[in-house]
């Protein structure tokens, strides 16, 4: 009998999970609380309770070749960094291509997910839902995939800001920010220098009288546009990862910090953080315009806020700004699973115990998976897809997890949700049986092997072999740079290209390959 799988959420992770269930011969039923697909990326003027919400201008900070699903490239003419509306368009193409929406029940909220009385034997779940008319329904599923993300519940730590109750201006969390229009010629303070805080500060600074960007710790600021105008994330290669593992941590951090600071001196701009670049617990901020706004004076970087008093804001350095009209708390999110019993997945201070960020380790049967609960140094969509490919094969019994008493499980600590894209993708791909074998490819298909080693780690690499192999994967890898260039070729340009000698590159590549293969053999 075909196993039925409940998929909770119709965003990017939910769509990947539905498609993967179908690929594996499972029967998915997706419950989406809104009236459309898209999740986080579906812009709405008015934020809805318990749902992710974005501002109108959001452009993703991962490039299209790195964020696409692994057997469905984003159209070549789409820009490399896409506006949120184009991302939803892509999701719609994906859903249409694989006929996913027929498996989605829209306007349906999940109220409870509970283990059945015979769970230790059956692994089944009782799922209670409610539609927009208030009608409740109970279902039985063989497995559950939770795909609600981690941007639903805003973290608004007002207790850390004395006097906020006396503030005479307006304040809200960044999830409630939509446009800058109403704040023209006003003074604004933005608290937090993550991606949202940086974006909102820049956008407000174009219309306000002044923006003050308050940060406790500073941040390393990365550019979307990297060397030679290429997308930054496409220069993060397997060889770069390999060299970071080979070199001492301090040396690799120092090299990265010097490169980042060549664009602008982080100390001069009052942004240099205490933590090293590449530290395990800190996320760099991607923002192309922030240094320019600081240089032009429209954004001033300030330390943490000491107190509010009426319309004034006092900072930890003793400076005071009067007549502040707006404060935006870009202070992140809390994740939780209100429909689950706490003993199934325990969440405390945005930390959870999950085996490889997916499976609750204490369950008798591995029939519940959390998909997309990671904050990667890279794109989330391929990671969610890879997790779903792993989870569905575990549901079918084709892959086994360690037992609850095994050392692998016992070593799990409560952890934050940050992961490195390439390392984590390879780790899960190894379990699924789809990780590309670089030593083998370098010998049998050297052109492809070199592309995988020195080129971007695009998702197509994980469709070259094993379960879910896609016949178009090799060609997608060889044509990825054409799709990068395509949207920028909007006028004829007949400048002659200078001839370049590849001799030095081949020598360096050969040496690196030998070193890499030797390391693989030693391991």
Short mmCIF file of C-alpha atoms in Angstrom, two decimals, residues 287-471:
data_model
loop_
_atom_site.label_atom_id
_atom_site.label_comp_id
_atom_site.label_asym_id
_atom_site.label_seq_id
_atom_site.Cartn_x
_atom_site.Cartn_y
_atom_site.Cartn_z
CA UNK A 287 24.61 44.21 0.95
CA UNK A 288 25.96 45.98 -2.13
CA UNK A 289 24.90 49.51 -1.20
CA UNK A 290 25.51 49.92 2.53
CA UNK A 291 29.13 51.20 2.26
CA UNK A 292 28.03 53.82 -0.25
CA UNK A 293 25.19 55.00 1.99
CA UNK A 294 27.59 55.27 4.94
CA UNK A 295 30.13 57.12 2.78
CA UNK A 296 27.44 59.57 1.67
CA UNK A 297 26.30 60.11 5.27
CA UNK A 298 22.72 59.02 4.71
CA UNK A 299 23.34 56.06 7.06
CA UNK A 300 25.25 56.51 10.31
CA UNK A 301 26.47 53.41 12.13
CA UNK A 302 25.81 53.53 15.87
CA UNK A 303 26.40 51.14 18.79
CA UNK A 304 23.66 49.43 20.80
CA UNK A 305 20.83 51.51 22.24
CA UNK A 306 21.08 52.36 25.94
CA UNK A 307 17.59 53.82 26.41
CA UNK A 308 14.61 55.55 24.86
CA UNK A 309 13.10 58.72 26.29
CA UNK A 310 10.19 60.33 24.52
CA UNK A 311 11.32 60.93 20.94
CA UNK A 312 15.04 60.65 21.76
CA UNK A 313 17.34 57.65 21.52
CA UNK A 314 20.51 57.34 23.59
CA UNK A 315 23.26 54.98 22.43
CA UNK A 316 25.89 53.14 24.44
CA UNK A 317 28.57 55.66 23.45
CA UNK A 318 26.56 58.43 25.14
CA UNK A 319 25.41 60.07 21.91
CA UNK A 320 21.74 61.09 21.70
CA UNK A 321 19.53 61.49 18.64
CA UNK A 322 16.46 63.68 19.08
CA UNK A 323 13.13 63.66 17.24
CA UNK A 324 13.25 60.04 16.04
CA UNK A 325 10.10 59.10 14.14
CA UNK A 326 10.63 55.40 13.46
CA UNK A 327 12.45 52.43 14.97
CA UNK A 328 12.65 49.16 13.02
CA UNK A 329 13.65 46.08 15.00
CA UNK A 330 15.52 43.85 12.52
CA UNK A 331 16.19 41.44 15.37
CA UNK A 332 15.53 38.11 13.72
CA UNK A 333 13.00 35.37 14.33
CA UNK A 334 12.11 32.56 16.69
CA UNK A 335 11.14 29.19 15.29
CA UNK A 336 8.65 26.83 16.88
CA UNK A 337 6.24 24.03 16.04
CA UNK A 338 3.04 24.86 17.93
CA UNK A 339 1.16 21.88 16.49
CA UNK A 340 3.74 19.39 17.86
CA UNK A 341 4.15 18.14 21.42
CA UNK A 342 7.33 19.55 22.97
CA UNK A 343 8.76 16.07 23.59
CA UNK A 344 8.73 15.36 19.84
CA UNK A 345 10.87 18.38 18.89
CA UNK A 346 12.18 20.45 21.77
CA UNK A 347 13.02 24.06 20.90
CA UNK A 348 14.76 26.35 23.37
CA UNK A 349 16.23 29.77 22.53
CA UNK A 350 16.23 28.98 18.81
CA UNK A 351 18.11 25.75 19.36
CA UNK A 352 16.89 22.24 18.71
CA UNK A 353 18.19 18.70 18.81
CA UNK A 354 17.80 17.19 15.36
CA UNK A 355 19.89 14.52 13.70
CA UNK A 356 21.64 16.33 10.85
CA UNK A 357 19.08 19.14 11.22
CA UNK A 358 16.25 16.88 9.99
CA UNK A 359 15.18 14.00 12.26
CA UNK A 360 14.15 14.17 15.94
CA UNK A 361 16.53 11.63 17.49
CA UNK A 362 14.29 10.21 20.20
CA UNK A 363 11.42 8.89 18.07
CA UNK A 364 10.84 5.13 17.95
CA UNK A 365 10.21 5.33 14.21
CA UNK A 366 11.88 7.91 11.88
CA UNK A 367 8.67 9.06 10.20
CA UNK A 368 8.85 12.78 10.93
CA UNK A 369 11.29 15.12 9.18
CA UNK A 370 11.90 18.85 9.54
CA UNK A 371 12.73 20.24 6.09
CA UNK A 372 14.45 23.60 5.59
CA UNK A 373 15.20 24.44 9.23
CA UNK A 374 18.69 25.66 8.40
CA UNK A 375 20.30 29.03 7.78
CA UNK A 376 22.93 28.18 5.20
CA UNK A 377 25.97 30.10 4.07
CA UNK A 378 24.45 29.65 0.63
CA UNK A 379 21.08 28.83 -0.92
CA UNK A 380 18.28 27.16 1.07
CA UNK A 381 16.23 25.65 -1.80
CA UNK A 382 18.72 22.93 -2.87
CA UNK A 383 19.36 22.07 0.78
CA UNK A 384 15.65 21.57 1.43
CA UNK A 385 15.43 19.43 -1.70
CA UNK A 386 18.38 17.29 -0.59
CA UNK A 387 16.90 16.85 2.89
CA UNK A 388 13.61 15.78 1.29
CA UNK A 389 15.38 13.26 -0.95
CA UNK A 390 17.00 11.77 2.15
CA UNK A 391 13.86 11.83 4.29
CA UNK A 392 11.62 10.13 1.73
CA UNK A 393 14.06 7.26 1.31
CA UNK A 394 14.23 6.89 5.09
CA UNK A 395 10.42 6.78 5.19
CA UNK A 396 10.47 3.95 2.65
CA UNK A 397 12.98 1.98 4.72
CA UNK A 398 15.63 2.12 1.98
CA UNK A 399 17.96 4.14 4.22
CA UNK A 400 18.39 3.59 7.96
CA UNK A 401 19.15 6.05 10.74
CA UNK A 402 21.31 5.28 13.77
CA UNK A 403 19.37 4.03 16.77
CA UNK A 404 18.53 6.43 19.58
CA UNK A 405 21.24 4.87 21.76
CA UNK A 406 24.01 4.98 19.13
CA UNK A 407 27.06 7.25 19.66
CA UNK A 408 26.10 9.32 16.60
CA UNK A 409 22.77 10.22 18.17
CA UNK A 410 24.13 10.68 21.69
CA UNK A 411 26.66 13.22 20.42
CA UNK A 412 23.90 15.55 19.17
CA UNK A 413 23.99 18.85 20.99
CA UNK A 414 21.47 21.64 20.92
CA UNK A 415 22.68 23.74 18.03
CA UNK A 416 21.93 26.82 16.02
CA UNK A 417 20.68 26.29 12.49
CA UNK A 418 23.63 27.69 10.52
CA UNK A 419 25.35 25.35 8.04
CA UNK A 420 27.89 25.66 5.26
CA UNK A 421 26.23 24.97 1.92
CA UNK A 422 28.79 22.72 0.19
CA UNK A 423 29.84 20.73 3.26
CA UNK A 424 26.26 20.08 4.34
CA UNK A 425 25.01 19.23 0.84
CA UNK A 426 27.86 16.72 0.43
CA UNK A 427 27.14 15.22 3.85
CA UNK A 428 23.48 14.51 3.10
CA UNK A 429 24.19 13.57 -0.54
CA UNK A 430 26.60 10.90 0.72
CA UNK A 431 23.78 9.36 2.75
CA UNK A 432 21.41 9.43 -0.22
CA UNK A 433 24.05 7.99 -2.58
CA UNK A 434 24.18 11.00 -4.91
CA UNK A 435 27.39 12.74 -3.92
CA UNK A 436 29.61 13.05 -7.02
CA UNK A 437 32.84 11.07 -6.85
CA UNK A 438 35.49 13.63 -7.77
CA UNK A 439 38.49 11.27 -7.93
CA UNK A 440 36.56 8.96 -10.26
CA UNK A 441 35.31 11.81 -12.44
CA UNK A 442 38.77 13.36 -12.71
CA UNK A 443 39.94 10.07 -14.20
CA UNK A 444 36.92 9.09 -16.32
CA UNK A 445 35.43 12.46 -17.28
CA UNK A 446 38.14 15.06 -16.55
CA UNK A 447 36.26 17.97 -18.11
CA UNK A 448 33.32 17.36 -15.79
CA UNK A 449 35.56 16.60 -12.83
CA UNK A 450 37.44 19.88 -13.21
CA UNK A 451 34.16 21.76 -13.49
CA UNK A 452 32.99 20.23 -10.23
CA UNK A 453 36.27 20.93 -8.50
CA UNK A 454 37.05 24.46 -9.63
CA UNK A 455 33.60 25.65 -10.66
CA UNK A 456 30.52 26.56 -8.62
CA UNK A 457 28.81 23.80 -6.63
CA UNK A 458 25.52 24.13 -8.46
CA UNK A 459 22.69 21.74 -7.49
CA UNK A 460 22.89 19.80 -10.78
CA UNK A 461 25.97 18.01 -9.39
CA UNK A 462 23.68 15.96 -7.19
CA UNK A 463 21.73 14.56 -10.15
CA UNK A 464 24.70 12.97 -11.93
CA UNK A 465 24.37 9.58 -10.27
CA UNK A 466 22.35 7.48 -7.85
CA UNK A 467 18.65 7.73 -6.97
CA UNK A 468 16.95 10.52 -8.88
CA UNK A 469 19.64 10.72 -11.54
CA UNK A 470 18.76 13.31 -14.21
CA UNK A 471 19.96 12.87 -17.78
#
